[in-house]
mmCIF file of C-alpha atoms in Angstrom:
data_model
loop_
_atom_site.group_PDB
_atom_site.id
_atom_site.type_symbol
_atom_site.label_atom_id
_atom_site.label_comp_id
_atom_site.label_asym_id
_atom_site.label_seq_id
_atom_site.Cartn_x
_atom_site.Cartn_y
_atom_site.Cartn_z
ATOM 1 C CA UNK W 16 -38.634 32.578 -116.805
ATOM 2 C CA UNK W 17 -37.174 29.158 -117.377
ATOM 3 C CA UNK W 18 -37.342 27.767 -120.881
ATOM 4 C CA UNK W 19 -39.209 24.590 -121.669
ATOM 5 C CA UNK W 20 -37.803 21.917 -123.920
ATOM 6 C CA UNK W 21 -40.240 19.967 -126.053
ATOM 7 C CA UNK W 22 -39.690 16.765 -127.965
ATOM 8 C CA UNK W 23 -40.005 16.345 -131.667
ATOM 9 C CA UNK W 24 -40.393 18.372 -134.779
ATOM 10 C CA UNK W 25 -44.112 18.416 -135.563
ATOM 11 C CA UNK W 26 -43.645 19.529 -139.183
ATOM 12 C CA UNK W 27 -41.429 16.517 -139.857
ATOM 13 C CA UNK W 28 -43.566 14.016 -137.919
ATOM 14 C CA UNK W 29 -40.803 13.271 -135.386
ATOM 15 C CA UNK W 30 -42.041 13.081 -131.819
ATOM 16 C CA UNK W 31 -39.284 11.919 -129.521
ATOM 17 C CA UNK W 32 -35.771 11.709 -130.943
ATOM 18 C CA UNK W 33 -33.373 13.524 -128.571
ATOM 19 C CA UNK W 34 -31.721 15.397 -131.410
ATOM 20 C CA UNK W 35 -35.044 17.115 -132.130
ATOM 21 C CA UNK W 36 -35.230 18.870 -128.770
ATOM 22 C CA UNK W 37 -36.980 22.175 -129.295
ATOM 23 C CA UNK W 38 -36.393 25.153 -127.018
ATOM 24 C CA UNK W 39 -39.528 27.092 -126.100
ATOM 25 C CA UNK W 40 -38.561 30.464 -124.661
ATOM 26 C CA UNK W 41 -41.491 32.734 -125.514
ATOM 27 C CA UNK W 42 -45.258 32.602 -125.846
ATOM 28 C CA UNK W 43 -44.789 32.977 -129.616
ATOM 29 C CA UNK W 44 -42.510 29.908 -129.616
ATOM 30 C CA UNK W 45 -45.219 27.996 -127.746
ATOM 31 C CA UNK W 46 -47.958 29.074 -130.171
ATOM 32 C CA UNK W 47 -45.793 28.066 -133.134
ATOM 33 C CA UNK W 48 -45.034 24.654 -131.604
ATOM 34 C CA UNK W 49 -48.661 23.849 -130.736
ATOM 35 C CA UNK W 50 -49.852 25.109 -134.134
ATOM 36 C CA UNK W 51 -47.409 22.815 -135.933
ATOM 37 C CA UNK W 52 -48.584 19.797 -133.935
ATOM 38 C CA UNK W 53 -51.184 18.193 -136.162
ATOM 39 C CA UNK W 54 -51.358 14.925 -134.254
ATOM 40 C CA UNK W 55 -52.575 14.619 -130.719
ATOM 41 C CA UNK W 56 -55.308 13.344 -128.518
ATOM 42 C CA UNK W 57 -57.670 16.292 -128.645
ATOM 43 C CA UNK W 58 -57.860 18.946 -131.364
ATOM 44 C CA UNK W 59 -60.194 21.104 -129.247
ATOM 45 C CA UNK W 60 -57.659 21.055 -126.413
ATOM 46 C CA UNK W 61 -54.875 22.100 -128.788
ATOM 47 C CA UNK W 62 -57.007 25.001 -130.049
ATOM 48 C CA UNK W 63 -57.780 26.026 -126.458
ATOM 49 C CA UNK W 64 -54.064 26.108 -125.622
ATOM 50 C CA UNK W 65 -53.311 28.235 -128.705
ATOM 51 C CA UNK W 66 -56.169 30.609 -127.899
ATOM 52 C CA UNK W 67 -54.983 31.057 -124.317
ATOM 53 C CA UNK W 68 -51.378 31.669 -125.395
ATOM 54 C CA UNK W 69 -52.367 34.162 -128.099
ATOM 55 C CA UNK W 70 -54.703 36.130 -125.840
ATOM 56 C CA UNK W 71 -52.507 36.417 -122.752
ATOM 57 C CA UNK W 72 -51.987 40.113 -122.008
ATOM 58 C CA UNK W 73 -51.316 40.468 -118.285
ATOM 59 C CA UNK W 74 -48.519 38.771 -116.366
ATOM 60 C CA UNK W 75 -51.068 36.540 -114.625
ATOM 61 C CA UNK W 76 -52.643 35.520 -117.948
ATOM 62 C CA UNK W 77 -49.186 34.792 -119.371
ATOM 63 C CA UNK W 78 -48.291 32.582 -116.393
ATOM 64 C CA UNK W 79 -51.623 30.761 -116.686
ATOM 65 C CA UNK W 80 -51.072 30.287 -120.431
ATOM 66 C CA UNK W 81 -47.571 28.872 -119.962
ATOM 67 C CA UNK W 82 -48.863 26.511 -117.247
ATOM 68 C CA UNK W 83 -51.617 25.365 -119.623
ATOM 69 C CA UNK W 84 -49.009 24.840 -122.348
ATOM 70 C CA UNK W 85 -46.794 22.849 -119.956
ATOM 71 C CA UNK W 86 -49.766 20.674 -118.942
ATOM 72 C CA UNK W 87 -50.544 20.073 -122.639
ATOM 73 C CA UNK W 88 -46.924 19.046 -123.297
ATOM 74 C CA UNK W 89 -47.064 16.644 -120.363
ATOM 75 C CA UNK W 90 -50.414 15.172 -121.477
ATOM 76 C CA UNK W 91 -49.012 14.627 -124.984
ATOM 77 C CA UNK W 92 -45.769 13.200 -123.534
ATOM 78 C CA UNK W 93 -43.731 15.891 -125.287
ATOM 79 C CA UNK W 94 -41.974 17.617 -122.379
ATOM 80 C CA UNK W 95 -38.253 16.974 -121.942
ATOM 81 C CA UNK W 96 -37.094 16.729 -118.338
ATOM 82 C CA UNK W 97 -35.619 19.957 -117.006
ATOM 83 C CA UNK W 98 -31.866 20.092 -117.391
ATOM 84 C CA UNK W 99 -30.357 21.290 -114.195
#
């Protein structure tokens, strides 16, 4: 269960400064991050991501939800490269 690192602080309107790296370690963290993101390409897509994250119950649904969240971060150019 590797953590994801997202760029920016949506509440403050900062999208990419390195010092605003945000650790996403749980589905609740992901929901909070997406919910705070008011700007983006597609509001319906953002709502779909939130809905999928909030309604994931089984392990498979949780994995699908996190993959959807990761794809959303990539599409919005908000995913930090994995630190290894």
